[in-house]
CSV table of C-alpha atoms in Angstrom, one decimal:
chain,number,residue,atom,x,y,z
A,1,UNK,CA,64.6,-130.4,1.8
A,2,UNK,CA,66.1,-128.2,-0.8
A,3,UNK,CA,64.4,-127.7,-4.1
A,4,UNK,CA,65.8,-130.0,-6.7
A,5,UNK,CA,67.5,-132.3,-4.1
A,6,UNK,CA,66.9,-136.0,-4.8
A,7,UNK,CA,67.0,-138.3,-1.8
A,8,UNK,CA,67.0,-142.1,-1.7
A,9,UNK,CA,65.3,-143.6,1.3
A,10,UNK,CA,65.8,-147.2,2.4
A,11,UNK,CA,63.7,-148.7,5.1
A,12,UNK,CA,64.6,-152.1,6.5
A,13,UNK,CA,64.3,-154.0,9.8
A,14,UNK,CA,68.1,-153.9,10.1
A,15,UNK,CA,71.3,-153.0,8.2
A,16,UNK,CA,74.6,-154.8,8.4
A,17,UNK,CA,77.6,-152.6,9.0
A,18,UNK,CA,79.0,-153.4,5.5
A,19,UNK,CA,75.8,-152.2,3.9
A,20,UNK,CA,75.8,-149.0,5.9
A,21,UNK,CA,79.3,-148.3,4.9
A,22,UNK,CA,78.6,-148.9,1.2
A,23,UNK,CA,75.4,-146.9,1.2
A,24,UNK,CA,76.9,-143.9,3.1
A,25,UNK,CA,80.4,-143.7,1.6
A,26,UNK,CA,80.0,-144.4,-2.1
A,27,UNK,CA,80.0,-141.1,-4.1
A,28,UNK,CA,76.8,-142.1,-5.9
A,29,UNK,CA,74.8,-142.3,-2.8
A,30,UNK,CA,76.5,-140.9,0.3
A,31,UNK,CA,75.0,-137.4,0.3
A,32,UNK,CA,71.5,-138.4,-0.9
A,33,UNK,CA,70.7,-141.6,1.0
A,34,UNK,CA,68.6,-141.8,4.1
A,35,UNK,CA,68.5,-145.1,6.1
A,36,UNK,CA,65.7,-145.9,8.5
A,37,UNK,CA,66.0,-148.9,10.8
A,38,UNK,CA,62.5,-150.1,11.9
A,39,UNK,CA,63.4,-153.2,13.8
A,40,UNK,CA,61.8,-156.6,13.4
A,41,UNK,CA,58.7,-156.8,11.4
A,42,UNK,CA,55.7,-158.8,12.7
A,43,UNK,CA,54.7,-161.6,10.4
A,44,UNK,CA,51.3,-161.1,8.8
A,45,UNK,CA,48.4,-162.8,10.4
A,46,UNK,CA,48.2,-166.3,8.9
A,47,UNK,CA,45.5,-166.6,6.3
A,48,UNK,CA,44.8,-162.9,6.0
A,49,UNK,CA,45.7,-160.3,3.3
A,50,UNK,CA,45.6,-156.5,3.8
A,51,UNK,CA,44.5,-154.0,1.2
A,52,UNK,CA,44.9,-150.3,1.7
A,53,UNK,CA,41.7,-148.3,1.1
A,54,UNK,CA,41.0,-144.7,1.5
A,55,UNK,CA,40.7,-144.1,5.3
A,56,UNK,CA,41.8,-147.6,6.4
A,57,UNK,CA,42.6,-151.2,5.5
A,58,UNK,CA,40.5,-154.0,4.1
A,59,UNK,CA,41.2,-157.3,5.7
A,60,UNK,CA,40.3,-160.3,3.6
A,61,UNK,CA,41.1,-164.0,3.5
A,62,UNK,CA,44.4,-164.6,1.7
A,63,UNK,CA,44.5,-166.3,-1.6
A,64,UNK,CA,47.3,-168.8,-1.1
A,65,UNK,CA,48.8,-171.5,-3.2
A,66,UNK,CA,49.2,-174.4,-3.6
A,67,UNK,CA,45.7,-175.5,-4.1
A,68,UNK,CA,44.5,-178.9,-3.1
A,69,UNK,CA,44.2,-180.7,-6.4
A,70,UNK,CA,42.7,-183.6,-4.7
A,71,UNK,CA,39.6,-181.5,-4.3
A,72,UNK,CA,39.4,-180.7,-8.1
A,73,UNK,CA,36.6,-182.5,-10.0
A,74,UNK,CA,36.2,-183.3,-13.6
A,75,UNK,CA,32.6,-182.5,-14.2
A,76,UNK,CA,32.2,-183.1,-17.9
A,77,UNK,CA,32.0,-186.2,-20.1
A,78,UNK,CA,35.4,-185.3,-21.7
A,79,UNK,CA,38.4,-185.7,-19.5
A,80,UNK,CA,41.5,-183.5,-19.8
A,81,UNK,CA,44.6,-185.0,-21.4
A,82,UNK,CA,47.9,-185.1,-19.6
A,83,UNK,CA,49.1,-182.1,-21.5
A,84,UNK,CA,45.8,-180.2,-20.9
A,85,UNK,CA,46.1,-181.0,-17.2
A,86,UNK,CA,49.5,-179.4,-17.0
A,87,UNK,CA,48.2,-176.4,-18.8
A,88,UNK,CA,45.1,-176.2,-16.6
A,89,UNK,CA,47.4,-176.2,-13.5
A,90,UNK,CA,49.3,-173.4,-15.0
A,91,UNK,CA,46.2,-171.4,-16.1
A,92,UNK,CA,44.8,-171.8,-12.5
A,93,UNK,CA,48.1,-170.5,-11.0
A,94,UNK,CA,48.2,-167.6,-13.3
A,95,UNK,CA,44.6,-166.5,-13.0
A,96,UNK,CA,45.0,-165.7,-9.3
A,97,UNK,CA,47.3,-162.8,-10.2
A,98,UNK,CA,45.0,-161.2,-12.7
A,99,UNK,CA,42.4,-158.7,-11.6
A,100,UNK,CA,38.9,-160.0,-11.5
A,101,UNK,CA,36.8,-160.8,-13.6
A,102,UNK,CA,39.9,-162.8,-14.6
A,103,UNK,CA,40.4,-165.2,-17.5
A,104,UNK,CA,43.7,-166.8,-18.6
A,105,UNK,CA,44.3,-168.6,-21.9
A,106,UNK,CA,47.3,-170.9,-21.7
A,107,UNK,CA,49.1,-173.5,-23.8
A,108,UNK,CA,52.4,-175.3,-23.3
A,109,UNK,CA,52.6,-173.7,-19.8
A,110,UNK,CA,52.6,-170.2,-21.4
A,111,UNK,CA,50.2,-167.4,-20.8
A,112,UNK,CA,48.8,-166.5,-24.2
A,113,UNK,CA,46.1,-164.1,-23.2
A,114,UNK,CA,44.5,-162.6,-20.2
A,115,UNK,CA,41.2,-160.7,-19.7
A,116,UNK,CA,40.9,-158.6,-16.6
A,117,UNK,CA,38.9,-156.1,-14.7
A,118,UNK,CA,35.7,-156.3,-16.8
A,119,UNK,CA,32.1,-156.1,-15.5
A,120,UNK,CA,31.2,-159.2,-17.5
A,121,UNK,CA,33.0,-162.5,-17.5
A,122,UNK,CA,32.3,-163.1,-21.2
A,123,UNK,CA,34.0,-159.7,-22.0
A,124,UNK,CA,37.1,-161.0,-20.2
A,125,UNK,CA,36.9,-164.2,-22.2
A,126,UNK,CA,36.7,-162.1,-25.4
A,127,UNK,CA,39.8,-160.1,-24.4
A,128,UNK,CA,41.8,-163.1,-23.4
A,129,UNK,CA,41.0,-164.9,-26.7
A,130,UNK,CA,41.8,-161.8,-28.7
A,131,UNK,CA,45.2,-161.5,-26.9
A,132,UNK,CA,46.0,-165.1,-27.6
A,133,UNK,CA,45.5,-164.5,-31.3
A,134,UNK,CA,46.1,-167.3,-33.7
A,135,UNK,CA,47.7,-169.4,-30.9
A,136,UNK,CA,44.4,-170.0,-29.1
A,137,UNK,CA,43.5,-173.2,-30.9
A,138,UNK,CA,44.1,-176.2,-28.5
A,139,UNK,CA,44.7,-174.0,-25.5
A,140,UNK,CA,43.0,-174.1,-22.1
A,141,UNK,CA,41.1,-171.5,-20.2
A,142,UNK,CA,41.2,-170.6,-16.5
A,143,UNK,CA,38.6,-168.5,-14.7
A,144,UNK,CA,39.0,-167.0,-11.3
A,145,UNK,CA,35.3,-167.4,-10.5
A,146,UNK,CA,32.3,-169.4,-11.7
A,147,UNK,CA,30.6,-168.9,-15.1
A,148,UNK,CA,27.1,-167.5,-14.5
A,149,UNK,CA,26.0,-168.4,-18.0
A,150,UNK,CA,27.1,-170.7,-20.8
A,151,UNK,CA,27.9,-167.8,-23.1
A,152,UNK,CA,31.6,-167.8,-22.2
A,153,UNK,CA,31.7,-171.6,-22.9
A,154,UNK,CA,30.2,-171.0,-26.3
A,155,UNK,CA,32.8,-168.4,-27.1
A,156,UNK,CA,35.7,-170.5,-25.8
A,157,UNK,CA,34.5,-173.5,-27.9
A,158,UNK,CA,34.2,-171.4,-31.0
A,159,UNK,CA,37.8,-170.2,-30.5
A,160,UNK,CA,39.2,-173.8,-30.3
A,161,UNK,CA,39.8,-174.0,-26.5
A,162,UNK,CA,39.9,-177.6,-25.4
A,163,UNK,CA,39.6,-177.5,-21.6
A,164,UNK,CA,38.5,-175.1,-18.8
A,165,UNK,CA,39.2,-174.8,-15.1
A,166,UNK,CA,37.0,-172.8,-12.8
A,167,UNK,CA,35.7,-172.9,-9.2
A,168,UNK,CA,32.1,-173.9,-10.0
A,169,UNK,CA,29.3,-172.8,-7.6
A,170,UNK,CA,27.0,-171.0,-9.9
A,171,UNK,CA,23.2,-171.6,-9.9
A,172,UNK,CA,23.8,-172.3,-13.6
A,173,UNK,CA,26.6,-174.9,-13.3
A,174,UNK,CA,24.5,-177.5,-15.0
A,175,UNK,CA,23.9,-175.4,-18.1
A,176,UNK,CA,27.6,-174.5,-18.2
A,177,UNK,CA,28.6,-178.2,-18.0
A,178,UNK,CA,26.0,-179.1,-20.6
A,179,UNK,CA,27.5,-176.5,-23.0
A,180,UNK,CA,31.0,-178.1,-22.4
A,181,UNK,CA,29.5,-181.5,-23.1
A,182,UNK,CA,27.9,-180.2,-26.3
A,183,UNK,CA,31.2,-179.0,-27.6
A,184,UNK,CA,33.4,-181.8,-26.2
A,185,UNK,CA,35.3,-179.6,-23.8
A,186,UNK,CA,36.8,-180.9,-20.5
A,187,UNK,CA,36.0,-178.9,-17.4
A,188,UNK,CA,37.3,-179.0,-13.9
A,189,UNK,CA,35.8,-177.5,-10.8
A,190,UNK,CA,38.3,-176.5,-8.2
A,191,UNK,CA,35.8,-175.6,-5.4
A,192,UNK,CA,37.8,-172.5,-4.6
A,193,UNK,CA,37.9,-169.1,-6.3
A,194,UNK,CA,40.8,-166.7,-6.9
A,195,UNK,CA,38.9,-163.4,-6.9
A,196,UNK,CA,41.4,-160.5,-6.9
A,197,UNK,CA,40.4,-156.9,-6.3
């Protein structure tokens, strides 16, 4: 390649003749486009996700939606309202796309704040609440993994969050549920985590 030469590369399983003509004859592209036909792509192995790592690939179980809501359990004395339930579904769908330790704060099916990539779940809660700002009151919170301690619940309650969705499965689940009951928060366990690395 010549110094200063900019080249567009397009890689695809196949190109239709019309696409080849457009890409190779239009003045904007013709001299600087390279097409590479790679043939049919094999579908990914069902249920598996691949992550590139230095020196290889990491194969892990895919995190797929939809979740089985029939497996979700309300574990608190308070039950979510219909509006909270819609927001909990949304918070749970959103949290799977946030880097762990992930927390989402949602209301009216809008993501108000997200906390991501922290070493501590309560730090992610703090970030998500901070990002939600003055809209946090009456919102719901989603967590991609269980709460190891009730500290996140205490912080959520102080901010005005009304319901929480999380996988459950901590040794301290009972203490977390008790903290929700103390503050009148509804909590759902999904039985499945959305841990994203």
